[in-house]
Short mmCIF file of C-alpha atoms (C1' of nucleotides) in Angstrom, two decimals:
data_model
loop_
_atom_site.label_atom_id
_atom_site.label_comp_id
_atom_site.label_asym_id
_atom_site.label_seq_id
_atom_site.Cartn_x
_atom_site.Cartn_y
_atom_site.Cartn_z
CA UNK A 1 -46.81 26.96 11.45
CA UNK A 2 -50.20 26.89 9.93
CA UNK A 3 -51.32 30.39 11.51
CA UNK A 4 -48.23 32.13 9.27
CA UNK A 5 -49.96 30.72 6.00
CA UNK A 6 -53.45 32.26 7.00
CA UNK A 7 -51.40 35.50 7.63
CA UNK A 8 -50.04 35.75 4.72
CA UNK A 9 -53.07 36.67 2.19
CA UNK A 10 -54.51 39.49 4.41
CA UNK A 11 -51.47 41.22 4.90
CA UNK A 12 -50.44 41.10 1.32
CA UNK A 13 -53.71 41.89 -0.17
CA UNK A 14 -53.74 44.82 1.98
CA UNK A 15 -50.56 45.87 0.86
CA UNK A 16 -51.26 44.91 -2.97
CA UNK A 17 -54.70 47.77 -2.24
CA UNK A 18 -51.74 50.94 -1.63
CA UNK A 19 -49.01 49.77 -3.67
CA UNK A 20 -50.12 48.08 -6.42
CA UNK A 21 -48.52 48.72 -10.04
CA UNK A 22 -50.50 50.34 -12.76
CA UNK A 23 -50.11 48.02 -16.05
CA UNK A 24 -51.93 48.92 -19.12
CA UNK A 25 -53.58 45.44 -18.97
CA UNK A 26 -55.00 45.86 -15.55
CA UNK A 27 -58.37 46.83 -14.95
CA UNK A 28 -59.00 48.70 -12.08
CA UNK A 29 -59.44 47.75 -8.57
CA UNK A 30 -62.91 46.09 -8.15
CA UNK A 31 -63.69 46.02 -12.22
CA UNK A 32 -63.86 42.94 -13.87
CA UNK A 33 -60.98 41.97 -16.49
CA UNK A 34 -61.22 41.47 -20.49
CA UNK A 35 -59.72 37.60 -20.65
CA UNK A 36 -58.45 38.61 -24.33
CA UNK A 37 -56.23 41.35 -22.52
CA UNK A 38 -55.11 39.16 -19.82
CA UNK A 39 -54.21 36.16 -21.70
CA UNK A 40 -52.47 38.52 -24.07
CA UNK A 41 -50.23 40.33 -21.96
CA UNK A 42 -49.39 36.84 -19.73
CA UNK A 43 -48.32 36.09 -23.41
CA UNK A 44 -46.01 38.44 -23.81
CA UNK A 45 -44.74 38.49 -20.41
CA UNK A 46 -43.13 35.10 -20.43
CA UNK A 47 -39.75 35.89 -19.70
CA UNK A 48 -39.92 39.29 -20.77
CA UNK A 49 -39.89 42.64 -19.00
CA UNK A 50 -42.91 44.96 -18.66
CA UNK A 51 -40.77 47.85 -20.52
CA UNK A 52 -40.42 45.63 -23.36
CA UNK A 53 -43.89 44.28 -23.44
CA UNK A 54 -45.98 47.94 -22.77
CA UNK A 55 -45.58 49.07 -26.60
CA UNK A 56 -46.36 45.60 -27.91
CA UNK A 57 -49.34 44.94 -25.87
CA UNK A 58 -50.61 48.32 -27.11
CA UNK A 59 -49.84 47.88 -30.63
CA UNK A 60 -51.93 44.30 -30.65
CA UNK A 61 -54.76 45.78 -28.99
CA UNK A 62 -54.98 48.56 -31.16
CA UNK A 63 -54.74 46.01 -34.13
CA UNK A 64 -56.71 43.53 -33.04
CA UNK A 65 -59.22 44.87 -30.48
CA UNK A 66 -60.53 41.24 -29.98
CA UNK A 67 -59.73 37.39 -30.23
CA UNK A 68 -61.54 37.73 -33.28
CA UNK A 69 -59.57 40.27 -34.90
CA UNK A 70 -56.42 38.24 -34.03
CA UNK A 71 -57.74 34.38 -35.35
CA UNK A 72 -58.61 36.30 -38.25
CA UNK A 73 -55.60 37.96 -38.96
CA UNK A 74 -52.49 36.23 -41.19
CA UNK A 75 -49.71 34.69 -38.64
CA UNK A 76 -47.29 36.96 -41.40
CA UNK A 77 -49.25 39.82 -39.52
CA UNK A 78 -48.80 38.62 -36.29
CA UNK A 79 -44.81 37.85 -36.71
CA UNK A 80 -44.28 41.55 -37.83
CA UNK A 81 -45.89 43.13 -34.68
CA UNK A 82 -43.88 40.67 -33.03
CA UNK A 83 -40.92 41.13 -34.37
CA UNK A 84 -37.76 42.39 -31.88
CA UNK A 85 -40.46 40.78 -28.50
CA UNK A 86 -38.01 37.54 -28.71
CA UNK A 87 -39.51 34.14 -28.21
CA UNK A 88 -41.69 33.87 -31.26
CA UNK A 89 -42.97 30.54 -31.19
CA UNK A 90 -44.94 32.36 -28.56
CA UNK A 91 -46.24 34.33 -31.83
CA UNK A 92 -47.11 30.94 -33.51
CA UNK A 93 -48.91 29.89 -30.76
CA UNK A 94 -50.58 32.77 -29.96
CA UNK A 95 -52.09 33.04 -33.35
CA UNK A 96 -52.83 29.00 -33.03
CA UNK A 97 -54.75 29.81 -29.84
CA UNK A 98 -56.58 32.38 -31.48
CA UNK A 99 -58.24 30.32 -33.71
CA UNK A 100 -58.99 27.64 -31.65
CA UNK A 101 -60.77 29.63 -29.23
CA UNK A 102 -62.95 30.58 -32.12
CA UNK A 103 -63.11 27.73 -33.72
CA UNK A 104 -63.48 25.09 -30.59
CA UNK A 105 -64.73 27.39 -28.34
CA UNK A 106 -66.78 29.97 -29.78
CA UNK A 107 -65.09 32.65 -29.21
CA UNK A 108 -64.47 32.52 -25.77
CA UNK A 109 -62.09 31.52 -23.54
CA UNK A 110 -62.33 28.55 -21.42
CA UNK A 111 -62.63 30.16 -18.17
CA UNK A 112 -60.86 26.90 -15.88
CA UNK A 113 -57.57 25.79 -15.83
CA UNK A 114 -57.92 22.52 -17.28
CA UNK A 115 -59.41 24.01 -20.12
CA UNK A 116 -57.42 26.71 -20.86
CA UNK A 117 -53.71 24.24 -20.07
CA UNK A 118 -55.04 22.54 -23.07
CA UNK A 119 -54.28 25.55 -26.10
CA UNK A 120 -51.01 26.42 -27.38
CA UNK A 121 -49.06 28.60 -25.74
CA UNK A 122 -50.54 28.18 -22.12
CA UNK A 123 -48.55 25.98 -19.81
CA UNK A 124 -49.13 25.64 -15.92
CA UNK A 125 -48.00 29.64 -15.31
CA UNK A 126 -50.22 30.98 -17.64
CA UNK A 127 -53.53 28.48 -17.42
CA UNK A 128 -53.17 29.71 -13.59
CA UNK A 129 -52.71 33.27 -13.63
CA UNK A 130 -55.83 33.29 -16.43
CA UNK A 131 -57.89 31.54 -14.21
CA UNK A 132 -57.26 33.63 -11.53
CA UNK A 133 -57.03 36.67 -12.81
CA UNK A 134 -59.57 37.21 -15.37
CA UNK A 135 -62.31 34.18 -14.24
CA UNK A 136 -61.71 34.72 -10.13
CA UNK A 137 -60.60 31.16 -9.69
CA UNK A 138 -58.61 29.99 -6.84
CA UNK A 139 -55.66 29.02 -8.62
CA UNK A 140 -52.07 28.57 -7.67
CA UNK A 141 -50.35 30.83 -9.58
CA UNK A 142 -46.21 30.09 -9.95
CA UNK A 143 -44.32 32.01 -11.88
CA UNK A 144 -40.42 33.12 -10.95
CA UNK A 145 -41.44 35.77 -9.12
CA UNK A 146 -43.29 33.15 -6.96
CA UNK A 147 -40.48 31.03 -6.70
CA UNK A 148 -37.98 33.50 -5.04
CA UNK A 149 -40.89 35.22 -2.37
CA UNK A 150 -41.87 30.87 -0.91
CA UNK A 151 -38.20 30.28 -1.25
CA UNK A 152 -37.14 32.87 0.98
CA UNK A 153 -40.75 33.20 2.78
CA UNK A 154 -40.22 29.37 3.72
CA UNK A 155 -36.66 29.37 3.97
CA UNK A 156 -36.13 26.92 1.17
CA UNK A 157 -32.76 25.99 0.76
CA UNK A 158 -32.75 23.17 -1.96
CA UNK A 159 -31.86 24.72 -5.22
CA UNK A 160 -34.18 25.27 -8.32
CA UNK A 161 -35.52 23.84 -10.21
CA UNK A 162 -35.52 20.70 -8.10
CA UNK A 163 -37.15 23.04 -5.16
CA UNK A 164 -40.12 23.45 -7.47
CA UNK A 165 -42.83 20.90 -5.93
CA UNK A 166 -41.74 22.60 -2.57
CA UNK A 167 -42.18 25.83 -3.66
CA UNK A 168 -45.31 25.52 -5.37
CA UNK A 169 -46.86 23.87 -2.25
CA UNK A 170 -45.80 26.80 -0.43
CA UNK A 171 -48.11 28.92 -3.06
CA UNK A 172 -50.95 26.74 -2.50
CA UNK A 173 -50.98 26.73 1.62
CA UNK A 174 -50.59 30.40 1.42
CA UNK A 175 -53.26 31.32 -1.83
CA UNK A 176 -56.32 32.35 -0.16
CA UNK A 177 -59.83 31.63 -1.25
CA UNK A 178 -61.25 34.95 -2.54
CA UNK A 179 -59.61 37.36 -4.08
CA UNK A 180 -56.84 35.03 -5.91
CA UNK A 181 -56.23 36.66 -8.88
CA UNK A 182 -55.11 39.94 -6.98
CA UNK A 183 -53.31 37.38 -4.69
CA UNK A 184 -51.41 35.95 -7.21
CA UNK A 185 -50.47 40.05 -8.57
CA UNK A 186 -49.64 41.01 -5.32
CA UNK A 187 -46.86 38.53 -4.94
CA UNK A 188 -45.55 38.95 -8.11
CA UNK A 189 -45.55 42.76 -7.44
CA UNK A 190 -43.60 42.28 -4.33
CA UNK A 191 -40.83 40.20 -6.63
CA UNK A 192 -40.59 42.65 -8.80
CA UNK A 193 -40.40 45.68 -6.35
CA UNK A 194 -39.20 44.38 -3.35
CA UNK A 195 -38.22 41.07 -2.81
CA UNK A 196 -35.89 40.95 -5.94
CA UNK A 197 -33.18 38.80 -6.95
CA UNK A 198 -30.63 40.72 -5.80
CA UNK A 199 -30.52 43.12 -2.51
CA UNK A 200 -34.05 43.02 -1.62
CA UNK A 201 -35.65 45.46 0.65
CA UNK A 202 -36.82 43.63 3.42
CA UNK A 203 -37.30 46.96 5.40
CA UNK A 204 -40.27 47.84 3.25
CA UNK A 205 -41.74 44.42 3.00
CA UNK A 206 -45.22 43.84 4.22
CA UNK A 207 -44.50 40.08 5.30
CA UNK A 208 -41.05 41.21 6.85
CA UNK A 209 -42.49 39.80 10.25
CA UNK A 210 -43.42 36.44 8.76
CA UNK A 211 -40.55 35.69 6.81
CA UNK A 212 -37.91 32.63 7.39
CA UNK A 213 -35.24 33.91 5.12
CA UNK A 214 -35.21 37.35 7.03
CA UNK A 215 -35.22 35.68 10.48
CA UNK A 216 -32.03 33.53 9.72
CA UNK A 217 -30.41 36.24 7.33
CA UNK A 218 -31.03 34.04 4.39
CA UNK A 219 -32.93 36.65 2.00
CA UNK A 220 -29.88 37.39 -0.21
CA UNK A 221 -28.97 33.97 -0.80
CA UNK A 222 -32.11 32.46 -1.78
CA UNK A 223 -33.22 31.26 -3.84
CA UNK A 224 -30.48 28.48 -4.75
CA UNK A 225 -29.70 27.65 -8.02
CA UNK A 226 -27.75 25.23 -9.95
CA UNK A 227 -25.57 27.28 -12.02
CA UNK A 228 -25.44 27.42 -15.27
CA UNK A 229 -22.88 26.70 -18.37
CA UNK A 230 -21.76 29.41 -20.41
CA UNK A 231 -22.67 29.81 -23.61
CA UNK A 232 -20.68 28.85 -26.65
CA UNK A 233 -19.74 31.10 -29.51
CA UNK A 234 -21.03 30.52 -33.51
CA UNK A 235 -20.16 32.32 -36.74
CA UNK A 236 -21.40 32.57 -39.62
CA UNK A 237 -21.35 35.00 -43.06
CA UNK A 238 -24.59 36.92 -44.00
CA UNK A 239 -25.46 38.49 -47.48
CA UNK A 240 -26.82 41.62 -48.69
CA UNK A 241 -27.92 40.71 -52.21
CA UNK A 242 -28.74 44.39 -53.52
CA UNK A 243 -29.89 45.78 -56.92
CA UNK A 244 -29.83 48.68 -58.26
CA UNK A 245 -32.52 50.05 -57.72
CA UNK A 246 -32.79 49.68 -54.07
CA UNK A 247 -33.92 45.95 -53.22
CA UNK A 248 -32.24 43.74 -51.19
CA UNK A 249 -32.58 39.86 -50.96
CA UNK A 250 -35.16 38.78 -48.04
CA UNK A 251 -36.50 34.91 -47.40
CA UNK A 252 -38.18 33.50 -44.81
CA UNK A 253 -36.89 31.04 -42.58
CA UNK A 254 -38.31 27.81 -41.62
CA UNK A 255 -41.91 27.78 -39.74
CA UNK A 256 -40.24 26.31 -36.77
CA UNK A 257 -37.45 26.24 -34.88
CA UNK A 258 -34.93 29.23 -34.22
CA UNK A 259 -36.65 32.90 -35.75
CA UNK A 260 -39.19 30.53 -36.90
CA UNK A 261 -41.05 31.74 -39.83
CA UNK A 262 -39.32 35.08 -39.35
CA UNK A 263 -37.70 37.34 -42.49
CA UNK A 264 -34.23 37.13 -42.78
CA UNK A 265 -31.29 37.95 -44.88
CA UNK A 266 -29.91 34.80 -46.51
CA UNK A 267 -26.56 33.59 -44.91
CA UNK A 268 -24.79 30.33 -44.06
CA UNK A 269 -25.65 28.04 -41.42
CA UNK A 270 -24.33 29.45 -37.82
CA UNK A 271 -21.07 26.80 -36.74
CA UNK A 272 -19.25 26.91 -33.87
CA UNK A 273 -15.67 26.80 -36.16
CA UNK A 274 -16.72 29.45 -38.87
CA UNK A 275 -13.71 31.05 -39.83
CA UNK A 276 -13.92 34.67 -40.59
CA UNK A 277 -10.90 34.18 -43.34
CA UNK A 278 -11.95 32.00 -45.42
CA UNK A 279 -13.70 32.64 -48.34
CA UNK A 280 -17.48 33.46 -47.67
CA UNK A 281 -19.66 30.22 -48.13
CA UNK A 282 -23.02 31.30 -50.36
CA UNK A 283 -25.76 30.05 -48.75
CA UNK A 284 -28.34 27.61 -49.79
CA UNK A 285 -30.44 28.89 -53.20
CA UNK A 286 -27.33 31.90 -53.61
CA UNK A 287 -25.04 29.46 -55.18
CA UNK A 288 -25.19 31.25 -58.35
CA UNK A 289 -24.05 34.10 -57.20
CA UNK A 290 -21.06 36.11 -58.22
CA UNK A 291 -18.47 38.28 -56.18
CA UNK A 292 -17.38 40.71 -55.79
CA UNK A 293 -18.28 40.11 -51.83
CA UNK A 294 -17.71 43.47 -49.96
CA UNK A 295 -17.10 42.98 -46.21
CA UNK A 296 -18.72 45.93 -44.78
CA UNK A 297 -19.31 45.04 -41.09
CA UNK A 298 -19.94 41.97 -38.62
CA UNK A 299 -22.55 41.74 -36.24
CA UNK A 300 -22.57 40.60 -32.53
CA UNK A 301 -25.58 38.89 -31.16
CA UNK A 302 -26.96 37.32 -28.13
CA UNK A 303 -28.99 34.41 -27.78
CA UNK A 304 -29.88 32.24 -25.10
CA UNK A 305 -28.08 29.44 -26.14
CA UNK A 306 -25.18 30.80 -28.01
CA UNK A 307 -23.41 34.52 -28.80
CA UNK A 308 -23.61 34.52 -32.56
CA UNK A 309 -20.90 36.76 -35.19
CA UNK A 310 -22.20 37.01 -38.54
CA UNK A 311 -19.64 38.36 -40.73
CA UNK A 312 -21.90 40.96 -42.83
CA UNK A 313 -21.11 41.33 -46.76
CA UNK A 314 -22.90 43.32 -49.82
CA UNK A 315 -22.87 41.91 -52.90
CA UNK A 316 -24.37 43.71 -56.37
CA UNK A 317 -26.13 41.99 -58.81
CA UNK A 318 -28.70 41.86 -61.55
CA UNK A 319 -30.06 38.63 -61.51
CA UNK A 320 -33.71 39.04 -60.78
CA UNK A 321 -34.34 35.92 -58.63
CA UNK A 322 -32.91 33.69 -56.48
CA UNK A 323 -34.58 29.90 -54.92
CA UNK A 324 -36.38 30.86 -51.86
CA UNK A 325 -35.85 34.53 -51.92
CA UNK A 326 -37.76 37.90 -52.45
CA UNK A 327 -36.76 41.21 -53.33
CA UNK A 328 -38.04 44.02 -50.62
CA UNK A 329 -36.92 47.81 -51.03
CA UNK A 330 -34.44 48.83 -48.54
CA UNK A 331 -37.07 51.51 -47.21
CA UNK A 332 -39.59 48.71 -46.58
CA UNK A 333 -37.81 46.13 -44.56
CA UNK A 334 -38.80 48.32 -41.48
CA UNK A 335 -42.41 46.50 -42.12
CA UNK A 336 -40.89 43.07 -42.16
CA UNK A 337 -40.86 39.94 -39.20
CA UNK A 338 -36.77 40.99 -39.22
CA UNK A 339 -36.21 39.83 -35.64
CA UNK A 340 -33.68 42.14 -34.16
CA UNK A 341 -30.32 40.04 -34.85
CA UNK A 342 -31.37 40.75 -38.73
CA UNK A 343 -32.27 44.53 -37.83
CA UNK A 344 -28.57 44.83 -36.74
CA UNK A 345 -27.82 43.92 -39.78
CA UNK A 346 -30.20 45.73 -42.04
CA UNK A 347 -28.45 48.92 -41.01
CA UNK A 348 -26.14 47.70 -43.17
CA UNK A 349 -28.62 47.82 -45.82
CA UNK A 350 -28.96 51.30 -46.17
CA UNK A 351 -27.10 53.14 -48.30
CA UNK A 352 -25.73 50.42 -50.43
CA UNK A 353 -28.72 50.97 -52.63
CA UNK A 354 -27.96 54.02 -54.73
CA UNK A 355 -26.35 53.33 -58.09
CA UNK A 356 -23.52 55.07 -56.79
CA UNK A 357 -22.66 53.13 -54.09
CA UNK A 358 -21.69 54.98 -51.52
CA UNK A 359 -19.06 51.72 -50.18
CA UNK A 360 -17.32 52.99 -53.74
CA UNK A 361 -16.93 56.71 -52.68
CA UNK A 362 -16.06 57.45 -48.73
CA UNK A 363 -12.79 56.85 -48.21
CA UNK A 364 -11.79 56.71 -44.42
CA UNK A 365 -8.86 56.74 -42.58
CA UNK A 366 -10.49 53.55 -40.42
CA UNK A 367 -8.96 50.79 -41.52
CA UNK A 368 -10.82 48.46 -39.79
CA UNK A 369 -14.33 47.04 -40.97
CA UNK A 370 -15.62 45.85 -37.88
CA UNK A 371 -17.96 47.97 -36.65
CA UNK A 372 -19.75 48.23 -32.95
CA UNK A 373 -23.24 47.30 -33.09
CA UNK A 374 -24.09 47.02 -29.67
CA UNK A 375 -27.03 48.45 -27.53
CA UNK A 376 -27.94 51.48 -29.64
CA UNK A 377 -29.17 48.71 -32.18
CA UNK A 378 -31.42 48.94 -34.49
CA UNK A 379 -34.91 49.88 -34.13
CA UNK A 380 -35.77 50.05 -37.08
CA UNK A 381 -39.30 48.62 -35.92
CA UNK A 382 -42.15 48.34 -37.91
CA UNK A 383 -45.80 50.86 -37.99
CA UNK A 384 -48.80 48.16 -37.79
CA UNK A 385 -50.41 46.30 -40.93
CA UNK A 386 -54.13 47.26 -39.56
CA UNK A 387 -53.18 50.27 -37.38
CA UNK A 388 -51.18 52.94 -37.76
CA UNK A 389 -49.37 51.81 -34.11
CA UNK A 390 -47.71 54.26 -32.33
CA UNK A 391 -44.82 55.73 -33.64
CA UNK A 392 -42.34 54.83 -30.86
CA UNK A 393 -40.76 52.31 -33.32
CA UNK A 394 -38.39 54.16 -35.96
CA UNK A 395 -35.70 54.24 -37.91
CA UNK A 396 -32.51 55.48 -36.25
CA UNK A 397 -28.81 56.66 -37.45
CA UNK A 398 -27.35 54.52 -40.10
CA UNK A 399 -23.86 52.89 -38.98
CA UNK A 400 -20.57 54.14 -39.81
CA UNK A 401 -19.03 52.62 -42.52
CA UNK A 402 -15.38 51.64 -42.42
CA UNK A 403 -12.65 51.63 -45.11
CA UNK A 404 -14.55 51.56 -48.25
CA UNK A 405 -13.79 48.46 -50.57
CA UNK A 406 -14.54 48.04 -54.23
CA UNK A 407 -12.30 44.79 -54.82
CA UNK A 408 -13.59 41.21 -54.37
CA UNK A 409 -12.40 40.22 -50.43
CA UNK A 410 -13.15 36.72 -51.41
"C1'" DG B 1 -34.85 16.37 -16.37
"C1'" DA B 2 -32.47 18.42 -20.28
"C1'" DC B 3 -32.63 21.32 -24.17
"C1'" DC B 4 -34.34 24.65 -27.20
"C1'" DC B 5 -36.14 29.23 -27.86
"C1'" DG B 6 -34.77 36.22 -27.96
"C1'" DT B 7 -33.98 40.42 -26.17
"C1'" DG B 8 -32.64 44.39 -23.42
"C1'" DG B 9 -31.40 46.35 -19.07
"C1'" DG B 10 -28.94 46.48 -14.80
"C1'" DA B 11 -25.14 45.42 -11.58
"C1'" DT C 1 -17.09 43.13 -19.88
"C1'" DT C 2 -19.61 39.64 -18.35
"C1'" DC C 3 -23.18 37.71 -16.11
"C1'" DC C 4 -27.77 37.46 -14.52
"C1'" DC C 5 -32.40 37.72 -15.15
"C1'" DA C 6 -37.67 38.78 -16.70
"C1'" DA C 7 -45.41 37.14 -15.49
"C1'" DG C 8 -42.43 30.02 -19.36
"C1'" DG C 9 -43.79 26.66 -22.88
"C1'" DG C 10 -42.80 22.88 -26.01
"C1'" DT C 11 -40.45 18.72 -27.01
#
DNA sequence: GACCCGTGGGA
DNA sequence: TTCCCAAGGGT
């Protein structure tokens, strides 16, 4: 049904020109498009949501107006405005792109897919939607918003990712020759508005009459997918080494992998079988360290591969340095790459610095330690190195505290 | 293809 | 509560 594939681009472009979304790092209808901003906010957007990505993109922009700016900048920098985003390899490789552009390209970005595919950072998605978007290519552009409109546009019923070839081929008959970039933002616009995951609202859909799913009652169940296993659960016990005079034990971890090259508290390794009784483990470089341990709290986190517990304990001392490990004043730690798992449990932090410490001095009826630290977590997020960033990003209530301790737990 | 890599919001 | 998912890329 070739004749449905030339339908297709008209009738969405037209409805792209009346209901398009406003996004801070869209230029306006007609005007041509900063590459810097684009390839920055298709960045940030991997698998993240546009409420989570608006402050960030703004904060970068504001501290690093141009490519430049950011190749020139430290990656420390870079990890610190990126800190809570997720995903922050994409931070390494951001900063990695940065300077090869400058370096290997003069400043500019290679304005063709095969060009820009080549830097870190940009896979098939994102070397696409540049193209497109900023340098007017025809591209096809497949991201997951693609997927689900050609699965249920085309009626695809083999499940993802194995429908992927199909689906991108789909993309490509229907992509038309001008205008791709706003082609390729129109159909992601109608994933995220209309035809989305879950009861999609076919009523108000622009390609209502051309679609397969619709005709055969298909729309809610496609696409297919393979499911998925669910995710196991770790442990682990994390430290916070304070002094008195209101410094707590940082380091950073290692540049890659898992919170790659992001600040941390220092804590054992995360296991599947930690055992919350047992006698806290001191990490790597804290084997020196004396109780007494003070349990104040645990902390429940997330990932996408595992749900972590760290088991959260304070420890005083005066030894003035540790292997690996920096001291950073309690009120500063809002400026540091904590990723959010180590916000959570920086809000533990607080408060344990005064000489009196207040763990010592509020007795409470609780006598449990656990404490909830769920959505209202910390955002304890950081104002910019260069800029002063907007202030959306600050400190919040400090956390209960359950039955104070004083003894050694361990 | 299979895994790894964060986070927050919505149903 | 639990699960799903969001403008994916790297290995």
């Amino acid at each position: 049904m070739p004749d449905r594939d030339l339908e297709v681009g008209p009738a969405l472009l037209d409805w792209y020109d009346r209901h398009r979304r406003v996004l801070p790092w869209r230029s306006a209808p007609g005007a041509a498009s900063d590459p810097y901003a684009v390839w920055l906010s298709e960045i940030m957007l991997q698998q993240t949501t546009v409420a989570a990505v608006k402050p960030y993109f703004a904060a970068f922009l504001a501290a690093w107006p141009t490519v430049r700016d950011l190749a020139a900048a430290p990656l420390d920098d870079i990890l610190k405005a990126w800190a809570g985003l997720g995903y922050y390899s994409r931070a390494r490789n951001l900063h990695a792109c940065a300077r090869a552009i400058v370096d290997q390209h003069g400043g500019r970005f290679p304005p063709d897919e095969v060009g820009l595919r080549s830097l870190p950072g940009i896979g098939p998605y994102t070397a696409a939607a540049i193209a497109a978007i900023a340098f007017g290519q025809r591209a096809v552009v497949v991201d997951g918003n693609v997927e689900r409109v050609m699965a249920r546009l085309c009626a695809v019923e083999e499940p993802l990712p194995a429908a992927r070839p199909r689906l991108h081929a789909a993309m490509n008959r229907v992509t038309p020759q001008s205008r791709t970039g706003d082609f390729a933002q129109a159909v992601m616009d109608l994933g995220a508005t209309i035809c989305t995951p879950r009861s999609p609202a076919c009523v108000l859909c622009p390609l209502i009459a051309l679609c397969d799913a619709r005709r055969l009652g298909l729309q809610a169940d496609l696409p297919r997918k393979s499911k998925k296993a669910k995710v196991p659960q770790r442990g682990g016990a994390v430290f916070i080494v304070h002094r008195s005079d209101g410094c707590v034990l940082v380091r950073q971890r290692p540049p890659e992998g898992l919170f790659g090259g992001m600040t941390e508290f220092p804590s054992t390794p995360w296991t599947e079988q930690h055992d919350a009784e047992h006698s806290p483990t001191r990490p790597v470089g804290l084997e020196k360290l004396e109780g007494p341990f003070v349990p104040v709290g645990t902390v429940e986190h997330g990932l996408t591969h595992f749900h972590l517990t760290l088991h959260v304990y304070a420890i005083r001392t005066d030894r003035q340095s540790f292997e690996g490990c920096r001291w950073i004043a309690v009120d500063a730690l809002a400026g540091e790459a904590l990723p959010t798992l180590m916000r959570k449990v920086a809000r533990f932090a607080q408060g344990l610095n005064s000489e009196t410490s207040t763990l010592a001095n509020t007795p409470e009826p609780e006598p449990q330690i656990t404490l909830p630290v769920q959505s209202d977590c910390p955002k304890i997020n950081l104002p910019h190195p260069k800029s002063q960033a907007p202030n959306e990003f600050r400190t919040r209530h400090m956390p209960q505290r359950g039955r104070s301790r004083t003894t050694p737990s361990a």
